[in-house]
Coordinates of C-alpha atoms in Angstrom, one line a residue:
M874 CA -16.9 -193.9 -61.9
R875 CA -19.2 -196.9 -61.7
V876 CA -17.5 -200.3 -61.2
L877 CA -18.5 -203.9 -61.7
L878 CA -16.4 -206.1 -59.4
V879 CA -16.7 -209.7 -60.3
G880 CA -15.6 -212.1 -57.6
A881 CA -16.5 -211.8 -53.9
G882 CA -13.9 -214.1 -52.5
G883 CA -11.0 -213.1 -50.2
V884 CA -9.5 -210.5 -52.6
G885 CA -12.8 -209.2 -53.8
T886 CA -14.0 -208.7 -50.3
A887 CA -10.8 -206.9 -49.4
I888 CA -11.3 -204.7 -52.4
T889 CA -14.6 -203.5 -51.1
K890 CA -13.2 -202.7 -47.7
I891 CA -10.4 -200.7 -49.2
A892 CA -12.5 -198.9 -51.7
A893 CA -15.2 -198.0 -49.2
R894 CA -12.7 -195.5 -47.6
R895 CA -12.3 -193.6 -50.9
E896 CA -14.5 -191.2 -52.8
F897 CA -13.5 -191.7 -56.5
F898 CA -16.5 -193.9 -57.4
V899 CA -20.3 -193.5 -57.1
R900 CA -21.3 -197.2 -57.5
M901 CA -19.6 -200.6 -57.0
V902 CA -21.7 -203.6 -58.0
V903 CA -20.2 -206.7 -56.3
A904 CA -21.1 -209.8 -58.4
D905 CA -20.4 -213.5 -57.8
W906 CA -21.9 -216.8 -58.8
D907 CA -22.7 -217.2 -55.1
F908 CA -25.1 -214.4 -54.4
G909 CA -24.8 -214.9 -50.7
R910 CA -21.1 -214.2 -50.8
A911 CA -21.7 -211.0 -52.8
E912 CA -24.3 -209.9 -50.3
A913 CA -21.9 -210.6 -47.4
A914 CA -19.2 -208.5 -49.0
V915 CA -21.6 -205.6 -49.4
A916 CA -23.0 -206.0 -45.9
A917 CA -19.5 -205.9 -44.4
V918 CA -18.9 -202.3 -45.7
G919 CA -22.3 -200.8 -44.9
D920 CA -22.0 -198.3 -47.7
P921 CA -25.0 -197.4 -49.9
R922 CA -22.6 -197.1 -52.9
F923 CA -22.3 -200.9 -53.0
T924 CA -24.8 -203.3 -54.2
A925 CA -24.8 -207.1 -54.7
A926 CA -25.6 -209.1 -57.8
R927 CA -25.3 -212.7 -59.1
V928 CA -23.5 -213.5 -62.3
D929 CA -21.8 -216.4 -64.1
A930 CA -18.3 -215.2 -64.8
S931 CA -18.0 -217.8 -67.6
D932 CA -20.9 -216.2 -69.5
P933 CA -19.7 -213.0 -71.4
S934 CA -23.2 -212.1 -72.5
A935 CA -24.5 -212.2 -68.9
V936 CA -21.6 -210.1 -67.7
A937 CA -22.0 -207.6 -70.5
A938 CA -25.7 -207.3 -69.7
L939 CA -24.9 -206.6 -66.0
L940 CA -22.4 -203.9 -67.0
A941 CA -25.1 -202.3 -69.2
E942 CA -27.8 -202.6 -66.5
H943 CA -25.8 -200.7 -64.0
G944 CA -24.1 -198.3 -66.4
C945 CA -20.6 -199.4 -65.3
D946 CA -17.5 -197.7 -66.7
V947 CA -15.1 -200.5 -65.7
L948 CA -15.0 -204.2 -64.9
L949 CA -12.6 -205.3 -62.2
N950 CA -11.9 -209.0 -62.3
A951 CA -11.3 -210.6 -58.9
T952 CA -11.9 -214.2 -60.0
D953 CA -9.3 -216.9 -60.7
P954 CA -7.5 -217.0 -64.1
R955 CA -10.0 -219.5 -65.6
F956 CA -12.4 -216.6 -66.1
V957 CA -10.1 -214.0 -67.5
M958 CA -11.0 -214.3 -71.1
P959 CA -14.9 -214.3 -70.8
L960 CA -14.7 -211.3 -68.5
F961 CA -12.2 -209.6 -70.7
E962 CA -14.4 -210.1 -73.8
A963 CA -17.5 -209.0 -71.9
A964 CA -15.9 -205.7 -71.0
L965 CA -14.9 -205.2 -74.6
A966 CA -18.4 -206.0 -75.8
A967 CA -19.9 -203.5 -73.3
R968 CA -17.3 -200.8 -74.1
A969 CA -16.1 -200.7 -70.5
H970 CA -12.6 -200.5 -69.2
Y971 CA -11.1 -203.7 -67.8
L972 CA -8.7 -204.6 -65.0
D973 CA -7.4 -207.9 -63.7
M974 CA -4.8 -209.2 -61.3
A975 CA -3.8 -212.3 -63.3
M976 CA -3.7 -212.8 -67.0
S977 CA -5.0 -215.4 -69.5
L978 CA -3.7 -218.9 -68.9
S979 CA -0.6 -220.4 -70.6
R980 CA -0.2 -223.9 -72.2
P981 CA 3.1 -225.6 -72.1
H982 CA 5.0 -226.4 -75.4
P983 CA 3.8 -229.8 -76.5
E984 CA 7.3 -231.3 -77.2
R985 CA 9.8 -229.1 -75.3
P986 CA 7.9 -227.7 -72.2
Y987 CA 11.1 -227.0 -70.2
E988 CA 13.0 -225.3 -73.0
E989 CA 10.5 -223.4 -75.2
C990 CA 7.3 -221.4 -74.5
G991 CA 4.0 -222.7 -75.8
L992 CA 1.0 -220.3 -75.3
R993 CA 2.3 -217.7 -72.9
L994 CA 0.5 -216.0 -70.1
G995 CA -1.5 -213.1 -71.5
D996 CA -1.0 -214.1 -75.2
E997 CA -4.7 -214.4 -75.7
Q998 CA -5.3 -210.9 -74.3
F999 CA -2.5 -209.2 -76.2
A1000 CA -3.9 -210.8 -79.4
R1001 CA -7.0 -208.7 -78.9
G1002 CA -5.0 -205.4 -78.5
E1003 CA -6.1 -203.9 -81.8
A1004 CA -9.8 -204.4 -80.9
W1005 CA -9.3 -202.7 -77.6
R1006 CA -7.4 -199.8 -79.2
A1007 CA -10.2 -199.4 -81.7
S1008 CA -12.8 -199.3 -78.8
G1009 CA -10.9 -196.5 -77.1
R1010 CA -11.0 -198.4 -73.9
L1011 CA -8.2 -199.6 -71.6
A1012 CA -7.6 -203.2 -70.6
L1013 CA -5.1 -202.9 -67.8
V1014 CA -3.8 -206.5 -67.2
G1015 CA -1.8 -207.9 -64.3
M1016 CA -2.7 -205.1 -61.9
G1017 CA -2.5 -206.9 -58.5
V1018 CA 0.6 -207.0 -56.3
E1019 CA 2.5 -209.6 -58.3
P1020 CA 1.9 -208.9 -61.1
G1021 CA 1.0 -205.3 -60.6
L1022 CA 2.9 -203.3 -58.0
S1023 CA 6.1 -205.3 -58.9
D1024 CA 5.7 -204.1 -62.5
V1025 CA 5.2 -200.5 -61.3
F1026 CA 8.5 -200.9 -59.4
A1027 CA 10.2 -202.0 -62.5
A1028 CA 9.0 -199.0 -64.4
Y1029 CA 10.0 -196.7 -61.6
A1030 CA 13.5 -198.2 -61.5
A1031 CA 14.0 -197.8 -65.2
Q1032 CA 12.7 -194.2 -65.2
E1033 CA 14.1 -192.8 -62.0
L1034 CA 17.0 -195.0 -60.7
F1035 CA 19.0 -196.5 -63.6
D1036 CA 20.5 -195.5 -66.9
E1037 CA 21.0 -199.2 -67.9
I1038 CA 19.4 -202.3 -66.4
E1039 CA 21.2 -205.6 -66.4
E1040 CA 18.6 -207.7 -64.6
I1041 CA 15.2 -207.3 -63.0
G1042 CA 14.1 -210.0 -60.6
V1043 CA 10.8 -210.1 -58.8
R1044 CA 11.3 -211.7 -55.4
D1045 CA 8.4 -212.7 -53.2
G1046 CA 8.9 -214.0 -49.6
A1047 CA 7.1 -214.2 -46.3
N1048 CA 7.5 -215.6 -42.8
L1049 CA 3.8 -216.3 -42.4
T1050 CA 2.6 -219.2 -40.3
V1051 CA -0.9 -220.6 -39.8
D1052 CA -1.9 -222.1 -36.5
G1053 CA -3.5 -225.5 -36.6
Y1054 CA -2.7 -226.6 -40.2
D1055 CA 0.2 -228.5 -41.6
F1056 CA -0.6 -227.2 -45.1
A1057 CA -2.8 -224.1 -45.5
P1058 CA -1.9 -221.9 -48.5
S1059 CA -2.4 -218.2 -47.9
F1060 CA -3.7 -217.7 -51.5
S1061 CA -5.9 -219.6 -53.9
I1062 CA -4.5 -223.1 -54.2
W1063 CA -6.0 -223.4 -57.7
T1064 CA -3.9 -220.4 -58.8
T1065 CA -0.9 -221.5 -56.8
I1066 CA -0.9 -225.0 -58.5
E1067 CA -1.2 -223.4 -61.9
E1068 CA 1.7 -221.0 -61.5
C1069 CA 4.0 -223.3 -59.5
L1070 CA 3.7 -226.5 -61.6
N1071 CA 3.8 -224.9 -65.1
P1072 CA 7.2 -224.4 -66.6
P1073 CA 8.7 -221.1 -65.3
V1074 CA 9.5 -218.5 -68.0
V1075 CA 12.7 -216.5 -68.1
Y1076 CA 13.5 -213.6 -70.4
E1077 CA 16.9 -212.7 -71.8
A1078 CA 17.7 -210.0 -74.2
G1079 CA 18.8 -211.5 -77.5
R1080 CA 17.2 -214.8 -76.7
G1081 CA 13.7 -213.8 -75.7
W1082 CA 11.4 -215.9 -73.5
F1083 CA 12.3 -219.5 -72.7
T1084 CA 11.3 -222.0 -70.0
T1085 CA 13.0 -224.0 -67.3
P1086 CA 11.9 -226.9 -65.1
P1087 CA 9.6 -226.0 -62.1
F1088 CA 11.4 -224.8 -58.9
S1089 CA 14.7 -224.2 -60.8
E1090 CA 17.6 -221.9 -60.0
P1091 CA 17.2 -221.8 -56.2
E1092 CA 18.7 -218.8 -54.4
V1093 CA 18.5 -217.3 -50.9
F1094 CA 17.1 -213.8 -50.8
D1095 CA 17.2 -211.6 -47.7
F1096 CA 13.8 -210.0 -47.3
P1097 CA 13.4 -206.7 -45.3
D1098 CA 11.4 -205.8 -42.2
G1099 CA 12.5 -208.8 -40.2
I1100 CA 11.4 -211.5 -42.6
G1101 CA 15.0 -212.5 -43.3
P1102 CA 16.6 -215.0 -45.7
V1103 CA 14.2 -217.2 -47.7
E1104 CA 15.0 -219.7 -50.5
C1105 CA 13.3 -218.6 -53.7
V1106 CA 12.8 -220.6 -56.9
N1107 CA 11.7 -219.9 -60.4
V1108 CA 7.9 -219.9 -60.9
E1109 CA 5.8 -219.0 -63.9
H1110 CA 4.5 -215.5 -63.4
E1111 CA 3.1 -212.6 -65.5
E1112 CA 5.9 -210.1 -64.7
V1113 CA 8.4 -212.0 -66.9
L1114 CA 5.9 -211.7 -69.8
L1115 CA 5.0 -208.1 -69.1
I1116 CA 8.2 -206.2 -68.1
P1117 CA 10.2 -206.8 -71.3
R1118 CA 7.4 -205.3 -73.4
W1119 CA 8.0 -201.8 -71.9
V1120 CA 11.3 -201.9 -69.9
R1121 CA 14.7 -202.7 -71.4
A1122 CA 16.6 -205.2 -69.3
G1123 CA 19.1 -207.9 -70.0
R1124 CA 17.3 -210.5 -68.0
V1125 CA 13.9 -210.8 -66.2
T1126 CA 13.0 -213.5 -63.7
F1127 CA 10.3 -214.2 -61.0
K1128 CA 11.3 -216.2 -57.9
Y1129 CA 8.9 -217.2 -55.1
G1130 CA 9.8 -218.3 -51.6
L1131 CA 7.9 -221.5 -51.3
G1132 CA 9.9 -223.6 -48.8
D1133 CA 10.7 -227.3 -49.1
A1134 CA 7.5 -228.6 -47.5
F1135 CA 5.3 -226.6 -49.8
I1136 CA 7.3 -227.6 -52.9
N1137 CA 7.1 -231.3 -51.9
T1138 CA 3.3 -231.1 -51.4
L1139 CA 3.0 -229.6 -54.9
K1140 CA 5.2 -232.3 -56.4
V1141 CA 3.0 -235.0 -54.8
L1142 CA -0.2 -233.4 -56.1
H1143 CA 1.4 -233.5 -59.6
Q1144 CA 2.6 -237.1 -59.2
T1145 CA -0.8 -238.3 -58.2
G1146 CA -2.6 -236.3 -60.9
L1147 CA -4.5 -234.1 -58.4
D1148 CA -3.2 -230.9 -60.0
R1149 CA -5.2 -231.7 -63.2
T1150 CA -8.1 -229.5 -64.2
A1151 CA -9.8 -231.9 -66.7
P1152 CA -12.7 -233.7 -65.0
V1153 CA -12.4 -237.4 -64.0
E1154 CA -15.3 -239.8 -63.3
V1155 CA -15.8 -240.9 -59.7
P1156 CA -18.7 -242.7 -58.0
G1157 CA -21.5 -240.6 -56.6
P1158 CA -24.6 -241.3 -54.7
D1159 CA -26.7 -241.3 -57.9
G1160 CA -24.2 -242.8 -60.2
R1161 CA -20.8 -241.7 -61.6
V1162 CA -20.1 -238.0 -61.7
K1163 CA -17.3 -235.9 -63.2
V1164 CA -15.1 -233.7 -61.0
S1165 CA -11.9 -231.7 -61.5
P1166 CA -9.1 -233.1 -59.3
R1167 CA -7.8 -229.6 -58.7
D1168 CA -11.2 -228.4 -57.6
V1169 CA -11.4 -231.3 -55.1
V1170 CA -8.0 -230.3 -53.7
A1171 CA -9.3 -226.7 -53.3
A1172 CA -12.5 -227.9 -51.6
C1173 CA -10.5 -230.0 -49.1
L1174 CA -8.3 -227.1 -48.0
P1175 CA -9.4 -224.1 -45.9
D1176 CA -10.4 -220.9 -47.7
P1177 CA -7.4 -218.6 -47.5
A1178 CA -9.6 -215.6 -46.8
T1179 CA -10.7 -217.3 -43.5
L1180 CA -7.3 -217.9 -42.1
G1181 CA -6.4 -214.3 -41.0
D1182 CA -7.1 -215.0 -37.3
R1183 CA -4.7 -217.9 -37.3
M1184 CA -2.0 -216.3 -39.4
H1185 CA 1.1 -214.6 -38.0
G1186 CA 4.0 -212.8 -39.7
K1187 CA 4.6 -210.6 -42.7
T1188 CA 4.5 -210.9 -46.5
C1189 CA 6.8 -209.1 -48.9
A1190 CA 6.4 -208.4 -52.6
G1191 CA 9.2 -206.6 -54.4
T1192 CA 11.4 -206.1 -57.4
W1193 CA 15.2 -206.4 -57.3
V1194 CA 17.0 -204.4 -60.0
K1195 CA 20.7 -204.5 -61.0
G1196 CA 22.3 -202.1 -63.4
V1197 CA 24.2 -198.8 -63.9
K1198 CA 23.5 -195.2 -62.8
D1199 CA 25.9 -192.3 -63.7
G1200 CA 28.5 -194.8 -64.7
E1201 CA 28.5 -196.7 -61.4
P1202 CA 27.1 -200.1 -60.7
R1203 CA 23.9 -200.1 -58.6
E1204 CA 21.5 -202.6 -57.0
V1205 CA 18.2 -201.8 -55.3
Y1206 CA 15.2 -203.7 -54.0
L1207 CA 11.9 -201.9 -54.2
Y1208 CA 9.4 -203.6 -51.9
H1209 CA 6.0 -203.6 -50.1
V1210 CA 5.5 -205.4 -46.8
V1211 CA 2.2 -206.1 -45.1
D1212 CA 2.0 -207.3 -41.5
N1213 CA -0.9 -209.7 -41.0
Q1214 CA -1.7 -208.4 -37.5
W1215 CA -2.0 -204.9 -39.0
S1216 CA -4.2 -205.8 -42.0
M1217 CA -6.5 -207.9 -39.7
R1218 CA -6.8 -205.1 -37.2
E1219 CA -7.3 -202.3 -39.8
Y1220 CA -9.4 -204.1 -42.4
G1221 CA -10.3 -207.6 -41.2
S1222 CA -8.4 -209.1 -44.2
Q1223 CA -5.4 -211.4 -44.1
A1224 CA -2.1 -209.9 -45.3
V1225 CA -1.8 -211.7 -48.7
V1226 CA -5.3 -211.0 -50.0
W1227 CA -5.2 -207.4 -48.7
Q1228 CA -1.8 -206.8 -50.3
T1229 CA -3.2 -208.0 -53.6
A1230 CA -6.4 -206.1 -53.3
I1231 CA -5.1 -202.6 -52.6
N1232 CA -3.3 -202.2 -55.9
P1233 CA -6.3 -202.5 -58.3
V1234 CA -8.1 -200.0 -56.1
V1235 CA -5.3 -197.5 -56.4
A1236 CA -5.3 -198.1 -60.2
L1237 CA -9.0 -197.5 -60.4
E1238 CA -8.6 -194.2 -58.6
L1239 CA -5.8 -193.1 -61.0
I1240 CA -8.1 -194.0 -64.0
A1241 CA -11.0 -192.1 -62.4
T1242 CA -8.9 -188.9 -61.9
G1243 CA -7.2 -189.2 -65.4
A1244 CA -3.7 -189.6 -63.9
W1245 CA -3.6 -193.0 -65.7
K1246 CA -5.2 -193.2 -69.2
G1247 CA -4.7 -195.1 -72.4
S1248 CA -6.4 -197.5 -74.7
G1249 CA -5.6 -201.1 -75.8
V1250 CA -4.2 -203.9 -73.7
L1251 CA -1.5 -202.5 -71.4
G1252 CA 0.5 -203.7 -68.5
P1253 CA 1.3 -201.5 -65.4
E1254 CA 4.7 -200.7 -66.9
A1255 CA 3.1 -198.7 -69.7
L1256 CA 1.7 -196.1 -67.2
P1257 CA 3.5 -193.5 -65.1
P1258 CA 4.8 -195.1 -61.9
V1259 CA 5.2 -192.1 -59.6
P1260 CA 1.5 -191.2 -59.3
F1261 CA 0.8 -194.8 -58.4
L1262 CA 3.5 -195.0 -55.7
D1263 CA 2.5 -191.7 -54.3
L1264 CA -1.2 -192.7 -54.0
L1265 CA -0.3 -196.1 -52.5
T1266 CA 1.5 -194.2 -49.7
A1267 CA -1.5 -191.9 -49.4
Y1268 CA -3.7 -195.0 -48.8
G1269 CA -1.6 -195.6 -45.7
S1270 CA 0.5 -198.4 -47.2
P1271 CA 3.9 -197.1 -47.9
W1272 CA 6.6 -198.9 -50.0
G1273 CA 10.3 -199.1 -49.4
Q1274 CA 13.6 -199.0 -51.2
R1275 CA 16.8 -200.8 -50.1
D1276 CA 20.1 -200.3 -51.7
Q1277 CA 21.8 -203.6 -52.0

């Protein structure tokens, strides 16, 4: 397998460190708009299978040309969601497989944003499903940790643990702290603003997908491995759009443990317009210039990938499932915990980006060996969950199951 990895930020760099320990590929081209960043990611692994390149992720023709130049079989997208569609289309044009960790962006309903869906996460990608099927290539969307591993857990629960499922709830929580900062997100603030301030989506059988106000339906969820109780709230996330396509459940939700301080900061960003992506004019040294307020916020905050040495604690991603097995009620929580001290010691990557990065690498290996195969636009739920979970454990990162 020959892989084009686009994006050499925190997650992309962690991908190279994880992949360097595996033998399923012969070449990984690490490409970024910032060639120096791509070079640094390649230099960090010291493996001749890796090479650096520069590419504009917003230019499908340039990306397709890079795929062809290096004879790559698959494009792995490690950029933020703004670049999903150009990279997705570039892979299709070049007849390469495609993987991402976040799906095409949503747009709220113009009149009823907190009741009805507008353009949903992934709609633009699923609309291209027939073209991908005709190409004979696989576009595996939402294959990070959440979405990604959480969706694999949902499929595993449906196939192995339940006869009927009443509710599936993805629950994400952590006890991470960052020394020296009052506000320092552990993941891309651009993506965090997007998912936290958009109307959350909920799925119910018979009703379909609908929306609620941001941060709605708070609940306290007790996370394992010493993290403990964390208040979680509804957040827009791909799992709610993916899981019901392949797994029958009465209700599907995603709730994230943000904390009051984080929520209040996001609300202030929204109230002041600093969450907006459309450029505004501001004075510059040579006259007025246009800048995106959200990009300014991101530039003012520390790069999450650089915070590992200051971070302490654990992060947990998991899927809570409630239903019936053999005529008896059952509840389980399937989960994956990463300790920041461990991920920094073993890989030099902070816990949140490392936990995101390992899952697409596992998926790539399953595709390379033929354990996962298909064509069209598919979510992780559409593929066998057991080989994935077994290989994740073989990577030295086991998952857990807790009966509730």
